[in-house]
């Protein structure tokens, strides 16, 4: 089904509103048009590029939404969260995060971003990491902006476990993947206690 | 075979000389005597307790021994290293390492100690973490001293991989275990290039 330009642009507006982190490439593939077409649509509609959209969303505060730890204990900048579902954070690689010798980001900073996001996404007062499996897929360099997306994949209420997958990307390329088995005190959300 | 007290004490001196990190419990089990006997032997021989022995060894510098990164990039204090075989470091948990809420050490600090030790033990100019599996066995608290021991378990010269196991303990109890698959440029030691 070929959409008219007007239909496509309306759909573009709605899609980006729902998911401000969608890339031009993802939009192009979803609408079966070229990336160039998406860029022109955005230009006509005055929708900023992904990087600018992220900055805008990042200015929102999530202080009241995270339950398992104070927001300033999240490593990186929280840009989106839906408790027990998913969370997204940004982390800018600066000189203090790299090996001096090769300017590659040190693994524990990528882990810290991912692990603190896996803690933050849990809708509970206490969340602790029990196990995790990590893959460092591609070296991350000085100046890179790492976008980590955490997704809750499974809950085991008998063992008080929640499983979280975190994928970190730099300019749409996966650089790190982590699977986290998290312990929590209570399986159920306690929205009234927040 | 029951040893005389003199024999046992001589053996104790030699054993601790070879491995300053051996605990009284390990010594007792090795000599099939009680822990109390070991303590009295140490007292008579003026051999300080483990904690003091560690401090002493820690004062030695390993600047010239680590090849894969500058010593100050190792998280924790290096106290022993034999390249491509094993390495030991200490990490004291301070207020900046804990969750404010429950005073439990944050996982990424334990990971940082273990991961940097897995890098440091590699006898190569370049070592990068490819994968790792972590178990956070027991919560670590403010004031704890974490002793991490890295052991090289396997090398795969075709894929340029070295496998390192790290076990971290607090007062002889395992608190963290990590298996690290490390990439290195070159399988062979290049002692002449150091």
Coordinates of C-alpha atoms in Angstrom, one line a residue:
Chain A
X1 CA 0.0 0.0 0.0
X2 CA 1.5 3.2 -1.1
X3 CA 0.7 6.1 1.2
X4 CA 0.2 9.7 0.0
X5 CA 2.9 12.1 1.2
X6 CA 0.3 13.7 3.5
X7 CA -0.6 10.4 5.1
X8 CA 3.1 9.4 5.5
X9 CA 3.9 12.7 7.1
X10 CA 1.0 12.4 9.6
X11 CA 2.2 8.9 10.4
X12 CA 5.7 10.2 10.9
X13 CA 4.5 12.7 13.4
X14 CA 2.6 10.1 15.4
X15 CA 5.4 7.5 15.2
X16 CA 8.0 9.9 16.5
X17 CA 5.7 11.2 19.2
X18 CA 5.3 7.6 20.4
X19 CA 9.0 6.8 20.2
X20 CA 11.3 9.8 20.1
X21 CA 14.3 7.5 19.9
X22 CA 13.4 5.9 16.5
X23 CA 16.1 6.5 13.9
X24 CA 15.7 7.8 10.4
X25 CA 16.8 4.3 9.2
X26 CA 14.2 2.6 11.2
X27 CA 11.5 5.0 10.0
X28 CA 12.6 4.5 6.4
X29 CA 12.4 0.7 6.7
X30 CA 9.0 1.0 8.5
X31 CA 7.5 3.2 5.8
X32 CA 9.3 1.5 2.9
X33 CA 10.8 4.7 1.7
X34 CA 14.4 6.0 1.5
X35 CA 16.2 7.6 4.4
X36 CA 16.5 10.7 2.3
X37 CA 12.7 10.9 2.0
X38 CA 12.4 10.7 5.8
X39 CA 15.0 13.5 6.2
X40 CA 13.1 15.7 3.8
X41 CA 9.8 14.9 5.6
X42 CA 11.4 15.9 8.9
X43 CA 12.7 19.1 7.4
X44 CA 9.3 20.0 6.0
X45 CA 7.6 19.2 9.3
X46 CA 10.4 20.9 11.4
X47 CA 11.0 17.7 13.4
X48 CA 14.5 17.8 14.7
X49 CA 17.0 15.0 14.1
X50 CA 17.3 12.1 16.6
X51 CA 20.2 13.7 18.5
X52 CA 18.3 16.9 19.1
X53 CA 15.1 15.0 20.0
X54 CA 17.1 13.0 22.6
X55 CA 18.5 16.2 24.1
X56 CA 15.0 17.6 24.4
X57 CA 13.6 14.5 26.1
X58 CA 16.7 14.4 28.4
X59 CA 15.8 17.7 29.9
X60 CA 12.8 16.1 31.5
X61 CA 13.4 14.9 35.1
X62 CA 12.8 11.3 36.2
X63 CA 13.4 12.0 39.9
X64 CA 10.0 10.9 40.9
X65 CA 9.8 7.9 38.6
X66 CA 12.8 5.8 39.6
X67 CA 12.1 3.8 42.8
X68 CA 15.1 1.5 43.4
X69 CA 17.8 4.2 43.7
X70 CA 18.1 8.1 43.7
X71 CA 18.3 9.4 40.1
X72 CA 21.8 10.7 40.7
X73 CA 23.0 7.2 41.3
X74 CA 22.1 6.2 37.8
X75 CA 25.3 6.2 35.7
X76 CA 24.5 8.2 32.5
X77 CA 21.5 10.4 31.9
X78 CA 18.1 8.9 32.1
X79 CA 15.9 9.8 29.1
X80 CA 13.0 7.4 29.4
X81 CA 11.5 5.0 31.9
X82 CA 8.5 2.9 32.3
X83 CA 8.9 0.9 35.5
X84 CA 9.2 -2.9 35.1
X85 CA 9.0 -2.4 31.3
X86 CA 11.9 -0.5 29.9
X87 CA 14.4 2.4 30.5
X88 CA 16.8 4.3 28.3
X89 CA 19.9 6.3 29.3
X90 CA 22.7 8.2 27.5
X91 CA 26.3 8.2 28.4
X92 CA 28.9 10.5 26.9
X93 CA 32.4 8.9 26.8
X94 CA 34.9 11.5 28.2
X95 CA 38.6 11.4 28.9
X96 CA 38.1 10.0 32.4
X97 CA 36.4 6.9 30.9
X98 CA 39.0 5.7 28.5
X99 CA 42.2 3.8 28.6
X100 CA 44.9 6.5 28.1
X101 CA 46.8 4.3 25.8
X102 CA 44.3 3.5 23.1
X103 CA 41.4 5.9 23.9
X104 CA 39.0 3.0 24.1
X105 CA 36.2 3.3 26.8
X106 CA 36.9 1.0 29.8
X107 CA 34.5 -1.9 30.1
X108 CA 33.4 -1.0 33.6
X109 CA 31.8 2.3 32.5
X110 CA 29.7 0.5 29.9
X111 CA 28.8 -2.0 32.6
X112 CA 28.0 0.7 35.1
X113 CA 25.6 2.4 32.7
X114 CA 23.8 -0.8 31.9
X115 CA 23.8 -2.2 35.4
X116 CA 22.4 1.0 37.0
X117 CA 19.7 1.1 34.3
X118 CA 18.8 -2.5 35.1
X119 CA 18.5 -1.5 38.7
X120 CA 16.5 1.7 37.9
X121 CA 13.9 -0.1 35.7
X122 CA 12.8 -2.3 38.7
X123 CA 9.7 -1.1 40.3
X124 CA 10.8 -1.8 43.8
X125 CA 12.6 -0.2 46.8
X126 CA 15.4 -2.8 46.6
X127 CA 17.0 -4.2 43.5
X128 CA 20.3 -6.0 43.5
X129 CA 22.2 -7.7 40.6
X130 CA 22.6 -11.4 41.1
X131 CA 24.2 -12.5 37.8
X132 CA 25.0 -11.0 34.5
X133 CA 26.4 -12.0 31.1
X134 CA 28.1 -9.3 29.1
X135 CA 29.3 -9.0 25.6
X136 CA 31.6 -6.2 24.6
X137 CA 30.7 -6.2 20.9
X138 CA 32.6 -3.2 19.5
X139 CA 35.1 -0.8 21.1
X140 CA 33.6 2.5 22.2
X141 CA 35.7 5.6 21.7
X142 CA 36.3 9.0 23.3
X143 CA 33.4 11.3 22.3
X144 CA 30.9 8.5 21.6
X145 CA 27.4 8.8 22.9
X146 CA 26.2 5.5 24.2
X147 CA 22.5 4.9 24.2
X148 CA 21.5 2.0 26.6
X149 CA 18.1 0.5 26.3
X150 CA 16.9 -1.8 29.1
X151 CA 14.0 -4.2 28.6
X152 CA 12.4 -6.3 31.3
X153 CA 12.0 -9.8 29.7
X154 CA 10.9 -12.1 32.5
X155 CA 9.8 -12.2 36.1
X156 CA 10.1 -15.1 38.5
X157 CA 7.9 -14.3 41.5
X158 CA 8.8 -17.5 43.4
X159 CA 12.5 -16.6 43.5
X160 CA 11.9 -12.8 43.5
X161 CA 13.9 -12.4 40.3
X162 CA 13.5 -10.0 37.4
X163 CA 15.4 -10.5 34.1
X164 CA 16.5 -7.4 32.2
X165 CA 18.2 -7.2 28.9
X166 CA 20.3 -4.1 28.1
X167 CA 21.5 -3.2 24.6
X168 CA 23.9 -0.3 24.2
X169 CA 24.4 1.4 20.8
X170 CA 26.6 4.1 19.4
X171 CA 25.1 5.7 16.2
X172 CA 22.8 2.7 15.8
X173 CA 25.5 0.1 16.1
X174 CA 25.4 -2.3 19.0
X175 CA 28.5 -1.9 21.1
X176 CA 27.5 -3.8 24.3
X177 CA 24.9 -6.4 25.4
X178 CA 24.1 -7.4 28.9
X179 CA 21.7 -9.9 30.5
X180 CA 20.9 -9.1 34.1
X181 CA 19.3 -11.4 36.7
X182 CA 18.0 -9.0 39.4
X183 CA 16.9 -9.7 42.9
X184 CA 14.0 -7.6 44.2
X185 CA 12.2 -7.7 47.5
X186 CA 8.7 -7.7 46.1
X187 CA 7.3 -8.9 42.8
X188 CA 4.4 -6.4 42.8
X189 CA 4.5 -2.7 42.2
X190 CA 3.8 -0.6 45.3
X191 CA 2.7 2.6 43.7
X192 CA 1.1 3.9 46.8
X193 CA 4.3 3.6 48.8
X194 CA 6.3 5.7 46.4
Chain B
X1 CA 52.3 -38.3 59.6
X2 CA 52.4 -36.1 62.7
X3 CA 55.0 -33.4 62.5
X4 CA 56.9 -32.1 65.5
X5 CA 56.1 -28.6 66.5
X6 CA 59.5 -27.5 65.2
X7 CA 58.9 -29.1 61.8
X8 CA 55.5 -27.6 61.6
X9 CA 56.7 -24.1 62.4
X10 CA 59.5 -24.3 59.8
X11 CA 56.9 -25.5 57.3
X12 CA 54.7 -22.6 58.3
X13 CA 57.4 -20.1 57.7
X14 CA 58.1 -21.6 54.2
X15 CA 54.5 -21.8 53.3
X16 CA 53.7 -18.2 54.2
X17 CA 56.8 -17.0 52.4
X18 CA 55.6 -18.7 49.2
X19 CA 52.0 -17.5 49.6
X20 CA 51.6 -14.5 51.9
X21 CA 47.9 -14.5 51.2
X22 CA 47.2 -17.9 52.7
X23 CA 44.7 -17.8 55.5
X24 CA 45.0 -19.3 59.0
X25 CA 42.0 -21.6 58.0
X26 CA 43.8 -22.8 54.9
X27 CA 47.0 -23.4 56.9
X28 CA 45.2 -25.3 59.6
X29 CA 43.5 -27.5 57.0
X30 CA 46.8 -28.0 55.1
X31 CA 48.7 -29.0 58.3
X32 CA 45.7 -30.9 59.8
X33 CA 45.9 -28.8 63.0
X34 CA 43.4 -26.4 64.6
X35 CA 43.2 -22.7 63.6
X36 CA 44.1 -21.9 67.2
X37 CA 47.4 -23.9 66.8
X38 CA 48.3 -21.9 63.7
X39 CA 47.6 -18.6 65.5
X40 CA 49.8 -19.6 68.4
X41 CA 52.5 -20.7 66.0
X42 CA 52.3 -17.3 64.2
X43 CA 52.5 -15.5 67.6
X44 CA 55.6 -17.5 68.6
X45 CA 57.2 -16.9 65.3
X46 CA 56.2 -13.2 65.2
X47 CA 54.4 -13.7 61.8
X48 CA 51.8 -11.0 61.5
X49 CA 48.2 -11.9 60.7
X50 CA 47.0 -12.0 57.0
X51 CA 45.7 -8.5 57.0
X52 CA 49.1 -7.1 58.1
X53 CA 51.0 -9.3 55.7
X54 CA 48.8 -8.0 52.8
X55 CA 49.6 -4.4 53.8
X56 CA 53.3 -5.2 53.7
X57 CA 53.2 -6.9 50.3
X58 CA 51.0 -4.1 49.0
X59 CA 53.8 -1.6 49.6
X60 CA 55.8 -3.2 46.8
X61 CA 55.3 -1.5 43.4
X62 CA 54.3 -3.4 40.3
X63 CA 54.7 -0.5 37.9
X64 CA 57.2 -2.4 35.8
X65 CA 55.4 -5.7 35.8
X66 CA 52.0 -4.9 34.3
X67 CA 52.2 -4.5 30.6
X68 CA 48.6 -4.1 29.3
X69 CA 47.9 -0.8 31.1
X70 CA 49.5 1.7 33.4
X71 CA 49.4 0.6 37.1
X72 CA 47.2 3.6 38.1
X73 CA 44.5 2.3 35.7
X74 CA 44.1 -0.9 37.8
X75 CA 41.1 -0.4 40.0
X76 CA 42.2 -1.4 43.5
X77 CA 45.7 -2.0 44.8
X78 CA 47.8 -4.6 43.0
X79 CA 49.5 -6.9 45.5
X80 CA 50.8 -9.7 43.4
X81 CA 51.2 -10.5 39.8
X82 CA 52.7 -13.2 37.6
X83 CA 52.0 -12.3 34.0
X84 CA 49.7 -14.7 32.1
X85 CA 49.4 -16.8 35.3
X86 CA 47.7 -14.9 38.2
X87 CA 47.2 -11.5 39.8
X88 CA 45.8 -10.3 43.1
X89 CA 44.4 -6.9 44.1
X90 CA 42.8 -5.3 47.1
X91 CA 39.9 -2.9 47.0
X92 CA 38.6 -1.0 50.1
X93 CA 34.9 -0.2 49.9
X94 CA 34.4 3.5 50.8
X95 CA 31.4 5.7 50.8
X96 CA 31.7 6.7 47.2
X97 CA 31.3 3.0 46.2
X98 CA 28.0 2.2 47.9
X99 CA 24.3 2.7 47.3
X100 CA 23.5 5.5 49.8
X101 CA 20.3 3.8 50.7
X102 CA 21.5 0.4 51.9
X103 CA 25.3 0.9 52.1
X104 CA 25.9 -2.1 49.8
X105 CA 28.8 -1.8 47.3
X106 CA 27.6 -1.1 43.8
X107 CA 28.2 -3.9 41.4
X108 CA 30.2 -2.0 38.9
X109 CA 33.0 -1.3 41.4
X110 CA 33.4 -5.1 42.0
X111 CA 33.3 -5.6 38.3
X112 CA 35.9 -2.8 37.7
X113 CA 38.3 -4.3 40.2
X114 CA 37.9 -7.8 38.6
X115 CA 37.9 -6.6 35.0
X116 CA 41.0 -4.4 35.4
X117 CA 42.8 -7.3 37.1
X118 CA 41.8 -9.6 34.2
X119 CA 43.3 -6.9 31.8
X120 CA 46.4 -6.5 34.0
X121 CA 47.3 -10.2 34.2
X122 CA 47.6 -10.4 30.4
X123 CA 51.2 -10.3 29.2
X124 CA 50.5 -8.1 26.2
X125 CA 50.5 -4.5 25.2
X126 CA 46.8 -4.7 24.3
X127 CA 44.1 -6.6 26.2
X128 CA 40.3 -6.0 25.8
X129 CA 37.4 -7.7 27.4
X130 CA 35.2 -9.6 24.9
X131 CA 32.7 -11.4 27.1
X132 CA 32.2 -11.9 30.8
X133 CA 29.9 -13.9 33.1
X134 CA 29.5 -12.5 36.6
X135 CA 28.0 -13.7 39.8
X136 CA 27.4 -11.4 42.7
X137 CA 27.4 -14.0 45.4
X138 CA 27.1 -12.0 48.6
X139 CA 26.5 -8.3 49.3
X140 CA 29.7 -6.3 50.0
X141 CA 29.4 -3.6 52.6
X142 CA 31.0 -0.2 53.4
X143 CA 34.4 -0.8 55.0
X144 CA 34.9 -4.3 53.5
X145 CA 38.3 -5.1 52.0
X146 CA 37.8 -7.1 48.8
X147 CA 40.6 -9.4 47.7
X148 CA 40.3 -10.3 44.0
X149 CA 42.4 -13.2 42.6
X150 CA 42.7 -13.6 38.9
X151 CA 43.8 -16.9 37.4
X152 CA 44.5 -17.5 33.7
X153 CA 42.8 -20.7 32.9
X154 CA 43.0 -21.2 29.1
X155 CA 44.5 -19.7 26.0
X156 CA 43.2 -19.9 22.5
X157 CA 46.0 -18.8 20.2
X158 CA 43.9 -19.2 17.0
X159 CA 41.4 -16.7 18.1
X160 CA 43.8 -14.6 20.2
X161 CA 41.8 -15.2 23.3
X162 CA 42.8 -15.7 26.9
X163 CA 40.4 -16.9 29.6
X164 CA 40.6 -15.5 33.1
X165 CA 38.7 -16.4 36.2
X166 CA 38.4 -13.9 39.0
X167 CA 37.3 -14.7 42.5
X168 CA 36.7 -11.9 45.0
X169 CA 36.5 -12.6 48.7
X170 CA 35.9 -10.6 51.9
X171 CA 37.3 -12.2 55.0
X172 CA 37.6 -15.6 53.2
X173 CA 34.0 -15.6 51.9
X174 CA 33.4 -15.5 48.2
X175 CA 31.4 -12.3 47.3
X176 CA 31.9 -12.2 43.5
X177 CA 33.0 -14.5 40.7
X178 CA 33.7 -13.5 37.1
X179 CA 34.8 -15.4 34.0
X180 CA 36.5 -13.2 31.4
X181 CA 37.2 -13.9 27.8
X182 CA 39.9 -11.5 26.8
X183 CA 41.2 -10.5 23.4
X184 CA 44.9 -9.8 23.1
X185 CA 47.0 -8.9 20.1
X186 CA 49.6 -11.5 20.5
X187 CA 49.6 -14.9 22.2
X188 CA 53.3 -14.8 23.1
X189 CA 55.1 -12.8 25.7
X190 CA 57.2 -10.1 24.3
X191 CA 59.5 -9.5 27.3
X192 CA 62.1 -7.8 25.2
X193 CA 59.6 -5.1 24.1
X194 CA 58.6 -4.1 27.6

